[in-house]
GROMACS .gro file of C-alpha atoms in nm:
model
  216
    1UNK     CA    1  10.688  23.632  12.005
    2UNK     CA    2  10.659  23.268  11.779
    3UNK     CA    3  10.752  22.944  11.972
    4UNK     CA    4  10.804  22.617  11.814
    5UNK     CA    5  10.781  22.433  12.128
    6UNK     CA    6  10.438  22.365  12.226
    7UNK     CA    7  10.592  22.323  12.625
    8UNK     CA    8  10.719  22.688  12.622
    9UNK     CA    9  10.485  22.998  12.674
   10UNK     CA   10  10.662  23.303  12.575
   11UNK     CA   11  10.507  23.683  12.571
   12UNK     CA   12  10.724  23.954  12.470
   13UNK     CA   13  10.744  24.337  12.545
   14UNK     CA   14  10.861  24.610  12.295
   15UNK     CA   15  10.965  24.988  12.387
   16UNK     CA   16  10.975  25.272  12.172
   17UNK     CA   17  11.396  25.321  12.241
   18UNK     CA   18  11.435  24.979  12.054
   19UNK     CA   19  11.435  24.755  12.329
   20UNK     CA   20  11.240  24.463  12.449
   21UNK     CA   21  11.182  24.194  12.775
   22UNK     CA   22  11.067  23.838  12.708
   23UNK     CA   23  10.933  23.656  12.984
   24UNK     CA   24  10.928  23.268  12.909
   25UNK     CA   25  10.754  22.954  13.118
   26UNK     CA   26  10.862  22.608  13.047
   27UNK     CA   27  10.580  22.380  13.154
   28UNK     CA   28  10.789  22.051  13.051
   29UNK     CA   29  10.981  21.834  13.288
   30UNK     CA   30  11.321  21.861  13.072
   31UNK     CA   31  11.555  22.126  13.063
   32UNK     CA   32  11.494  22.379  12.770
   33UNK     CA   33  11.737  22.542  12.538
   34UNK     CA   34  11.580  22.859  12.421
   35UNK     CA   35  11.741  23.086  12.124
   36UNK     CA   36  11.573  23.455  12.139
   37UNK     CA   37  11.586  23.604  11.765
   38UNK     CA   38  11.479  23.862  11.613
   39UNK     CA   39  11.455  23.880  11.222
   40UNK     CA   40  11.692  23.567  11.191
   41UNK     CA   41  11.938  23.750  11.440
   42UNK     CA   42  12.012  23.573  11.763
   43UNK     CA   43  11.994  23.818  12.039
   44UNK     CA   44  12.056  23.542  12.338
   45UNK     CA   45  12.048  23.194  12.452
   46UNK     CA   46  11.924  23.077  12.771
   47UNK     CA   47  11.860  22.745  12.951
   48UNK     CA   48  11.537  22.686  13.142
   49UNK     CA   49  11.524  22.437  13.440
   50UNK     CA   50  11.235  22.220  13.451
   51UNK     CA   51  10.878  22.414  13.530
   52UNK     CA   52  11.012  22.729  13.588
   53UNK     CA   53  10.984  23.115  13.497
   54UNK     CA   54  11.231  23.314  13.303
   55UNK     CA   55  11.280  23.657  13.199
   56UNK     CA   56  11.560  23.835  12.981
   57UNK     CA   57  11.514  24.205  12.988
   58UNK     CA   58  11.635  24.516  12.793
   59UNK     CA   59  11.750  24.288  12.461
   60UNK     CA   60  11.828  24.576  12.198
   61UNK     CA   61  11.626  24.480  11.869
   62UNK     CA   62  11.817  24.503  11.552
   63UNK     CA   63  11.800  24.900  11.405
   64UNK     CA   64  11.600  24.752  11.115
   65UNK     CA   65  11.370  24.578  11.305
   66UNK     CA   66  11.312  24.864  11.568
   67UNK     CA   67  11.234  25.092  11.331
   68UNK     CA   68  10.906  24.862  11.206
   69UNK     CA   69  10.767  24.836  11.551
   70UNK     CA   70  10.410  25.041  11.595
   71UNK     CA   71  10.299  25.176  11.928
   72UNK     CA   72   9.958  25.201  12.039
   73UNK     CA   73   9.883  25.589  12.165
   74UNK     CA   74   9.875  25.611  12.509
   75UNK     CA   75   9.576  25.607  12.712
   76UNK     CA   76   9.447  25.918  12.869
   77UNK     CA   77   9.572  26.010  13.205
   78UNK     CA   78   9.419  25.822  13.474
   79UNK     CA   79   9.440  25.679  13.860
   80UNK     CA   80   9.632  25.330  13.825
   81UNK     CA   81   9.577  25.119  14.183
   82UNK     CA   82   9.842  25.013  14.339
   83UNK     CA   83   9.887  24.680  14.223
   84UNK     CA   84  10.157  24.570  14.503
   85UNK     CA   85  10.028  24.722  14.802
   86UNK     CA   86  10.216  24.585  15.084
   87UNK     CA   87  10.242  24.704  15.464
   88UNK     CA   88  10.577  24.875  15.515
   89UNK     CA   89  10.707  24.588  15.738
   90UNK     CA   90  10.565  24.240  15.779
   91UNK     CA   91  10.556  23.880  15.878
   92UNK     CA   92  10.443  23.605  15.626
   93UNK     CA   93  10.282  23.317  15.779
   94UNK     CA   94  10.215  23.021  15.623
   95UNK     CA   95   9.838  22.892  15.530
   96UNK     CA   96   9.936  22.547  15.561
   97UNK     CA   97  10.119  22.515  15.847
   98UNK     CA   98  10.091  22.859  16.062
   99UNK     CA   99  10.470  22.924  16.087
  100UNK     CA  100  10.631  23.224  15.983
  101UNK     CA  101  10.950  23.298  15.718
  102UNK     CA  102  11.224  23.381  15.972
  103UNK     CA  103  11.578  23.486  15.913
  104UNK     CA  104  11.816  23.330  16.148
  105UNK     CA  105  12.005  23.656  16.302
  106UNK     CA  106  12.293  23.414  16.503
  107UNK     CA  107  12.639  23.376  16.434
  108UNK     CA  108  12.630  23.532  16.096
  109UNK     CA  109  12.404  23.250  15.980
  110UNK     CA  110  12.288  23.263  15.627
  111UNK     CA  111  11.969  23.016  15.727
  112UNK     CA  112  11.633  23.105  15.657
  113UNK     CA  113  11.383  22.876  15.833
  114UNK     CA  114  10.967  22.832  15.916
  115UNK     CA  115  10.956  22.982  16.269
  116UNK     CA  116  10.679  22.880  16.518
  117UNK     CA  117  10.661  23.191  16.728
  118UNK     CA  118  10.286  23.320  16.822
  119UNK     CA  119  10.385  23.665  16.769
  120UNK     CA  120  10.645  23.804  16.502
  121UNK     CA  121  10.938  23.942  16.589
  122UNK     CA  122  11.304  24.088  16.454
  123UNK     CA  123  11.393  23.752  16.275
  124UNK     CA  124  11.006  23.698  16.137
  125UNK     CA  125  11.016  24.073  16.032
  126UNK     CA  126  11.059  24.158  15.630
  127UNK     CA  127  10.967  24.410  15.328
  128UNK     CA  128  10.942  24.393  14.959
  129UNK     CA  129  11.226  24.614  14.784
  130UNK     CA  130  11.172  24.688  14.403
  131UNK     CA  131  11.464  24.580  14.230
  132UNK     CA  132  11.615  24.906  14.038
  133UNK     CA  133  11.527  24.966  13.671
  134UNK     CA  134  11.287  24.660  13.717
  135UNK     CA  135  10.913  24.784  13.786
  136UNK     CA  136  10.724  24.541  13.992
  137UNK     CA  137  11.032  24.290  14.042
  138UNK     CA  138  11.081  24.260  14.411
  139UNK     CA  139  11.364  24.122  14.636
  140UNK     CA  140  11.265  24.035  15.055
  141UNK     CA  141  11.450  24.199  15.281
  142UNK     CA  142  11.485  24.101  15.630
  143UNK     CA  143  11.464  24.339  15.940
  144UNK     CA  144  11.844  24.207  15.967
  145UNK     CA  145  11.930  24.401  15.635
  146UNK     CA  146  11.968  24.084  15.453
  147UNK     CA  147  11.787  23.944  15.139
  148UNK     CA  148  11.630  23.599  15.055
  149UNK     CA  149  11.826  23.410  14.805
  150UNK     CA  150  11.858  23.031  14.664
  151UNK     CA  151  12.082  22.766  14.746
  152UNK     CA  152  12.184  22.524  14.490
  153UNK     CA  153  11.959  22.272  14.610
  154UNK     CA  154  11.646  22.528  14.576
  155UNK     CA  155  11.592  22.611  14.929
  156UNK     CA  156  11.614  22.993  15.067
  157UNK     CA  157  11.902  23.116  15.211
  158UNK     CA  158  11.993  23.486  15.302
  159UNK     CA  159  12.265  23.701  15.088
  160UNK     CA  160  12.393  24.025  15.154
  161UNK     CA  161  12.306  24.176  14.842
  162UNK     CA  162  11.991  24.296  14.657
  163UNK     CA  163  12.161  24.184  14.340
  164UNK     CA  164  12.235  23.832  14.466
  165UNK     CA  165  11.887  23.784  14.554
  166UNK     CA  166  11.584  23.631  14.380
  167UNK     CA  167  11.387  23.791  14.171
  168UNK     CA  168  10.997  23.792  14.266
  169UNK     CA  169  10.681  23.890  14.148
  170UNK     CA  170  10.405  23.901  14.380
  171UNK     CA  171  10.089  23.679  14.299
  172UNK     CA  172   9.740  23.855  14.517
  173UNK     CA  173   9.556  23.529  14.552
  174UNK     CA  174   9.192  23.486  14.739
  175UNK     CA  175   9.070  23.596  15.076
  176UNK     CA  176   9.389  23.865  15.070
  177UNK     CA  177   9.653  23.590  15.051
  178UNK     CA  178   9.993  23.633  14.858
  179UNK     CA  179  10.234  23.392  14.679
  180UNK     CA  180  10.571  23.456  14.516
  181UNK     CA  181  10.704  23.380  14.203
  182UNK     CA  182  11.085  23.339  14.099
  183UNK     CA  183  11.276  23.182  13.793
  184UNK     CA  184  11.290  22.851  13.993
  185UNK     CA  185  10.931  22.828  14.049
  186UNK     CA  186  10.701  22.905  14.358
  187UNK     CA  187  10.818  23.011  14.762
  188UNK     CA  188  10.659  22.695  14.931
  189UNK     CA  189  10.681  22.588  15.273
  190UNK     CA  190  10.719  22.241  15.261
  191UNK     CA  191  10.586  21.991  15.520
  192UNK     CA  192  10.747  21.837  15.837
  193UNK     CA  193  10.911  22.207  15.924
  194UNK     CA  194  11.176  22.172  15.641
  195UNK     CA  195  11.358  22.464  15.497
  196UNK     CA  196  11.120  22.677  15.253
  197UNK     CA  197  11.244  22.629  14.920
  198UNK     CA  198  11.122  22.698  14.564
  199UNK     CA  199  10.904  22.481  14.379
  200UNK     CA  200  10.756  22.416  14.025
  201UNK     CA  201  10.389  22.444  14.165
  202UNK     CA  202  10.146  22.413  13.880
  203UNK     CA  203   9.909  22.642  14.070
  204UNK     CA  204   9.910  22.789  14.445
  205UNK     CA  205   9.782  22.547  14.695
  206UNK     CA  206   9.833  22.583  15.084
  207UNK     CA  207  10.197  22.505  15.064
  208UNK     CA  208  10.278  22.829  14.830
  209UNK     CA  209  10.031  23.046  15.032
  210UNK     CA  210  10.063  23.327  15.264
  211UNK     CA  211   9.916  23.580  15.491
  212UNK     CA  212  10.051  23.908  15.519
  213UNK     CA  213  10.068  23.991  15.890
  214UNK     CA  214  10.188  24.376  15.948
  215UNK     CA  215  10.466  24.416  16.192
  216UNK     CA  216  10.532  24.773  16.359
   0.00000   0.00000   0.00000
């Protein structure tokens, strides 16, 4: 994929059925309008917030372009490692503050908050759910049956459907820690006990790093 903006990184993946997916990273402090074109044909236009990641999946290529694609022969079968081996249920403990990601369970609240509990219970219990037809793209599902979504101010909130939730990729860091990335940035526990949020961090610091604590 070619890109005329120095602050925009683009990777494109094609499939043998004439479709492609595009991963974009806006490295600038400005919102970018991106037009994805193939042989002069505009496939889609998207808007990328400052310092964010964005994906466009299952774009249909023009027939003339799809016929020109070349594909490498598949490698010999081998045992692939599980790149996202997570416990069935777990708690997420902030490296920076020692608090846990929790979904408030009273009065139909949509709150997600940092819990100071010493022992994770129902409200601090989560699991990852892979999005239908989106390999290695995940949602965080609470033990209450809700999902992690995003409010307009980038803070976390509970939503009722996986299709309204935030699409996450999991980054495995050093010392067994993990980080979560979304279109709006990295999952972060701010200082001062504020509501967890997504931020445009350039690297995973202690506020964007989490320990997986198996539960159950």
